[in-house]
mmCIF file of C-alpha atoms and ligand atoms in Angstrom:
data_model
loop_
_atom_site.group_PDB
_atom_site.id
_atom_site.type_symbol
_atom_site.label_atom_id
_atom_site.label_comp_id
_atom_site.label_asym_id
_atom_site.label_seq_id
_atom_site.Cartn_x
_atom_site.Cartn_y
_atom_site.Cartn_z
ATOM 1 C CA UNK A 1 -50.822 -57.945 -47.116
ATOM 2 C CA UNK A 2 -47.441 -57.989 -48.286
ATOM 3 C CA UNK A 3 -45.110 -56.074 -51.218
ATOM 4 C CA UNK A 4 -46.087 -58.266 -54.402
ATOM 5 C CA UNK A 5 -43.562 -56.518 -56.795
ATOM 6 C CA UNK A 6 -42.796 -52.677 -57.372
ATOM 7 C CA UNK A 7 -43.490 -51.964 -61.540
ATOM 8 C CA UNK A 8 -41.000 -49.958 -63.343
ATOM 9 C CA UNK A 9 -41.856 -47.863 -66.422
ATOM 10 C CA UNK A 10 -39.142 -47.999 -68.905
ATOM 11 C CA UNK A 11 -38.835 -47.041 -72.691
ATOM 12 C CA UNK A 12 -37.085 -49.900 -73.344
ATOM 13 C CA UNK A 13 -37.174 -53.304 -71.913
ATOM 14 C CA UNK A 14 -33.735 -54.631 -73.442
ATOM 15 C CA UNK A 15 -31.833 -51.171 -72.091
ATOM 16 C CA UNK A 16 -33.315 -51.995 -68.556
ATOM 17 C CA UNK A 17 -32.328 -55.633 -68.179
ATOM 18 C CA UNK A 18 -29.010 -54.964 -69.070
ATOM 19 C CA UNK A 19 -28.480 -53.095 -65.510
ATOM 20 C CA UNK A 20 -30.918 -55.200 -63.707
ATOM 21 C CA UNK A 21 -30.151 -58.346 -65.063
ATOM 22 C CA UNK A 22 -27.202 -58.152 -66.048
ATOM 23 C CA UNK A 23 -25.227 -56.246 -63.698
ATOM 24 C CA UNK A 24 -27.082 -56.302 -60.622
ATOM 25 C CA UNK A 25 -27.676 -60.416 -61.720
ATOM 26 C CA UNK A 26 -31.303 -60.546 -60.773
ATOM 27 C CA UNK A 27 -32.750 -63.699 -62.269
ATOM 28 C CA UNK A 28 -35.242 -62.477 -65.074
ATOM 29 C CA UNK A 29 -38.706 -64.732 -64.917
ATOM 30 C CA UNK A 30 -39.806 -64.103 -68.206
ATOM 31 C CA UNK A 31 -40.778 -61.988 -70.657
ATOM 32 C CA UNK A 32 -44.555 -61.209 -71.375
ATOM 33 C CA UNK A 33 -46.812 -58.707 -73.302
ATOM 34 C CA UNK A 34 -49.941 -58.166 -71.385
ATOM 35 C CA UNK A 35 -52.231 -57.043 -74.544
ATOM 36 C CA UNK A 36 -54.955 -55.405 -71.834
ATOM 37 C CA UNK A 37 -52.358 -53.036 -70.426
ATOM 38 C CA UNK A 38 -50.462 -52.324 -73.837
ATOM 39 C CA UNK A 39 -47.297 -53.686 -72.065
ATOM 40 C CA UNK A 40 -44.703 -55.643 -72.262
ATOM 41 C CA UNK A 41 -43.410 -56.903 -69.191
ATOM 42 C CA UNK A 42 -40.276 -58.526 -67.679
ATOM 43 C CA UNK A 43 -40.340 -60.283 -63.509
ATOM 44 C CA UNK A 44 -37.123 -59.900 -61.995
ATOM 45 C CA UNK A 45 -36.815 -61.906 -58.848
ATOM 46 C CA UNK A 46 -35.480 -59.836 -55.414
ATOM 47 C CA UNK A 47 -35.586 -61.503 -52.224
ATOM 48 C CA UNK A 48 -39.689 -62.170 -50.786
ATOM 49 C CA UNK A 49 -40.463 -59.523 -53.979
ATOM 50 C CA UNK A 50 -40.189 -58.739 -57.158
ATOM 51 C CA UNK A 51 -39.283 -55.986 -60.068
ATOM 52 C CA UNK A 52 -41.492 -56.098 -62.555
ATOM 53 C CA UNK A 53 -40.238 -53.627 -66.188
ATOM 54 C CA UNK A 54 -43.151 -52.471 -68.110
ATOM 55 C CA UNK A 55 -42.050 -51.079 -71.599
ATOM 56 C CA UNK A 56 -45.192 -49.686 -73.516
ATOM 57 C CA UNK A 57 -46.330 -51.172 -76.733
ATOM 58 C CA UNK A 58 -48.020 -48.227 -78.206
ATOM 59 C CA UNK A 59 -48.469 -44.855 -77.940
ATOM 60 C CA UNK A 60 -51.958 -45.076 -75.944
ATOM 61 C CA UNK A 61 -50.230 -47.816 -73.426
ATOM 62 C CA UNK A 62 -50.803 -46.009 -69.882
ATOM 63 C CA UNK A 63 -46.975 -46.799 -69.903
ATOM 64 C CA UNK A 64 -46.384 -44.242 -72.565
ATOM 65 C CA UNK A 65 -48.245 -41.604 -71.084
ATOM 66 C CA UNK A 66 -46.554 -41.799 -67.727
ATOM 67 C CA UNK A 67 -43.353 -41.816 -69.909
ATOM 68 C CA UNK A 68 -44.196 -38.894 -71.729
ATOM 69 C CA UNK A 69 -44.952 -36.770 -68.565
ATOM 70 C CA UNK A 70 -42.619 -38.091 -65.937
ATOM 71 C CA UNK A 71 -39.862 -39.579 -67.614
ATOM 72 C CA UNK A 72 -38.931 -43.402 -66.478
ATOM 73 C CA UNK A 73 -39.538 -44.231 -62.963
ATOM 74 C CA UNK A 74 -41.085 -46.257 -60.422
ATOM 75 C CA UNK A 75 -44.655 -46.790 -61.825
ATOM 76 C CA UNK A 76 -46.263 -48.307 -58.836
ATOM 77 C CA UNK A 77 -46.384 -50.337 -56.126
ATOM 78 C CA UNK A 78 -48.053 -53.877 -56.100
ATOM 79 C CA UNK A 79 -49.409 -55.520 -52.573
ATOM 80 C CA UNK A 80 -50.618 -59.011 -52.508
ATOM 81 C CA UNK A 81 -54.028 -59.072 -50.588
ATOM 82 C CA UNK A 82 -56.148 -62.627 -50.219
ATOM 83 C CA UNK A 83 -59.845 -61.619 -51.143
ATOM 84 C CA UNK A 84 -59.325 -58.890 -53.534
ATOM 85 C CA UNK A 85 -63.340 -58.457 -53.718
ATOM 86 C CA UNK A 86 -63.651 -57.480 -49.665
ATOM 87 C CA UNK A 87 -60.906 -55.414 -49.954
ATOM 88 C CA UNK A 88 -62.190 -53.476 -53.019
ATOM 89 C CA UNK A 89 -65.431 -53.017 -51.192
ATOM 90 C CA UNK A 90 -63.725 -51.560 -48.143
ATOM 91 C CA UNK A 91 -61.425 -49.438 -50.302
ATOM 92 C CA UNK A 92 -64.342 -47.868 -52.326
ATOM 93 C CA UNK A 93 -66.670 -47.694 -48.591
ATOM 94 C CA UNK A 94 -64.172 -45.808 -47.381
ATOM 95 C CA UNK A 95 -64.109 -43.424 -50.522
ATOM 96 C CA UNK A 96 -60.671 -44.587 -52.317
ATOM 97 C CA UNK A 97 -60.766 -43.803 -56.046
ATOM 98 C CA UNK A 98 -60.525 -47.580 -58.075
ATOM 99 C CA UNK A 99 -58.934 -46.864 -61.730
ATOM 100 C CA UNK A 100 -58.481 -49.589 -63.644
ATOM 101 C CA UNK A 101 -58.628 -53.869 -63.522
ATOM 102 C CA UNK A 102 -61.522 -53.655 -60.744
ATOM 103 C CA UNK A 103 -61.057 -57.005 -60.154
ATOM 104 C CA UNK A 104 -60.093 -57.789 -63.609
ATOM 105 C CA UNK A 105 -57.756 -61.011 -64.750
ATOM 106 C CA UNK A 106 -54.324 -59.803 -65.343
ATOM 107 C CA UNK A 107 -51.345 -62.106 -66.843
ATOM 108 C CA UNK A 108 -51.000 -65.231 -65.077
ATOM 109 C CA UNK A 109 -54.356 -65.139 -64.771
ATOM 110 C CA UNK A 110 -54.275 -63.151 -61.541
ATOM 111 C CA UNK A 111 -56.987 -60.712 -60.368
ATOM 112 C CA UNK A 112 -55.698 -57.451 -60.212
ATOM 113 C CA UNK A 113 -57.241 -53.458 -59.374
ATOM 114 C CA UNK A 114 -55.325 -50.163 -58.862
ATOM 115 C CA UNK A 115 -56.128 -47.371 -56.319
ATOM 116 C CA UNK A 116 -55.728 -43.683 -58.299
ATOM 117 C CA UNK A 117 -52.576 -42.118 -56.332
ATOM 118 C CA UNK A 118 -55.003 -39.658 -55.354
ATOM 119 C CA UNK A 119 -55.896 -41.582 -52.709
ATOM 120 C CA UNK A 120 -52.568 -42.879 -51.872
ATOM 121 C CA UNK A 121 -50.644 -39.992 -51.357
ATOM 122 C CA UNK A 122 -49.072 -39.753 -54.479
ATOM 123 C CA UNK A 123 -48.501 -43.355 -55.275
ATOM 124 C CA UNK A 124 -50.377 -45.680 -57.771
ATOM 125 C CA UNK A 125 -50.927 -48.982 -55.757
ATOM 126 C CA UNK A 126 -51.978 -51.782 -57.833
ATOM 127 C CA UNK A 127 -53.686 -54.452 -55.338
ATOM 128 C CA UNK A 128 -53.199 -58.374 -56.559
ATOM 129 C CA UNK A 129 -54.912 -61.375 -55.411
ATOM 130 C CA UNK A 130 -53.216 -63.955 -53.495
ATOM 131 C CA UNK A 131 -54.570 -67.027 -54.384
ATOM 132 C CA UNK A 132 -57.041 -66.943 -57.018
ATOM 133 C CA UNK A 133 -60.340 -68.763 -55.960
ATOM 134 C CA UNK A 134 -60.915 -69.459 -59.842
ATOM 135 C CA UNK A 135 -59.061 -71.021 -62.219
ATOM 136 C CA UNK A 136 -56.213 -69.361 -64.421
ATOM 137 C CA UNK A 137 -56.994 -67.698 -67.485
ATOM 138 C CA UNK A 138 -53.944 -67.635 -68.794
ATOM 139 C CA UNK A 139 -52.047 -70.391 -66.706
ATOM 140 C CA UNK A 140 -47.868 -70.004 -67.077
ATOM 141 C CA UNK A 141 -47.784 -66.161 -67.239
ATOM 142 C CA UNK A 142 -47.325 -64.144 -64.128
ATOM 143 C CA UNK A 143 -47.471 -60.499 -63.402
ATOM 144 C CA UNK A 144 -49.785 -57.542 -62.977
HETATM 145 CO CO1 CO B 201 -47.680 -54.466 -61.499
#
């Protein structure tokens, strides 16, 4: 298991890259909207990780909620796992709470689940798949 990327809510994705890509001069991956999440989302590449924006499309993105309540902020944390199906299994054996993408195909067609922060004292971890066994859905995008 290792840090995939640590997500970012922020209300505006062009505001944000100015510090991060701009003046810190992190080199920005691309921009995508990931329709499923109601997000769009910018990759910023640091070291063995990355920082990964999420502006909210609408007004019922989970992005605009946490916005709403909490103000912008880290979002979550990402870890890259091989065999995201054993380690869901485990997880939810061992009584973890499983919100959303339970084992679902995020962008870049990477599987994806998050663990409520209930059961992660206090954070939301979103779990990623290594190396998908099947085939990209949506080959050329990349995030989560
Ligand atoms: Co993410």
């Amino acid at each position: 298991m290792k840090l995939d990327h640590i997500g970012i809510a922020v209300r505006s994705l062009e505001q944000a890259l100015k510090f991060y890509r701009d003046t810190l001069a992190l080199a920005c991956t691309g921009i995508e909207e990931v329709p499923a999440e109601k997000v769009r989302v910018a990759m910023l590449v640091l070291g063995g990780t990355r920082i990964e924006l999420l502006e909210p499309t609408g007004a019922d993105s989970p992005i605009a909620r946490f916005l709403e309540k909490r103000g912008e902020g880290i979002h979550h944390i990402s870890l890259q796992v091989a065999g995201l199906d054993a380690h869901l299994r485990r997880l939810e054996a061992a009584g973890v709470r499983i919100i959303a993408g339970k084992g679902e195909y995020g962008a870049g067609g990477h599987r994806y689940a998050f663990l409520h922060p209930s059961s992660c004292g206090g954070v939301l971890v979103e779990l990623v798949e290594a190396d998908p066994s099947t085939p990209s859905r949506r080959a050329g995008l990349r995030s989560g």
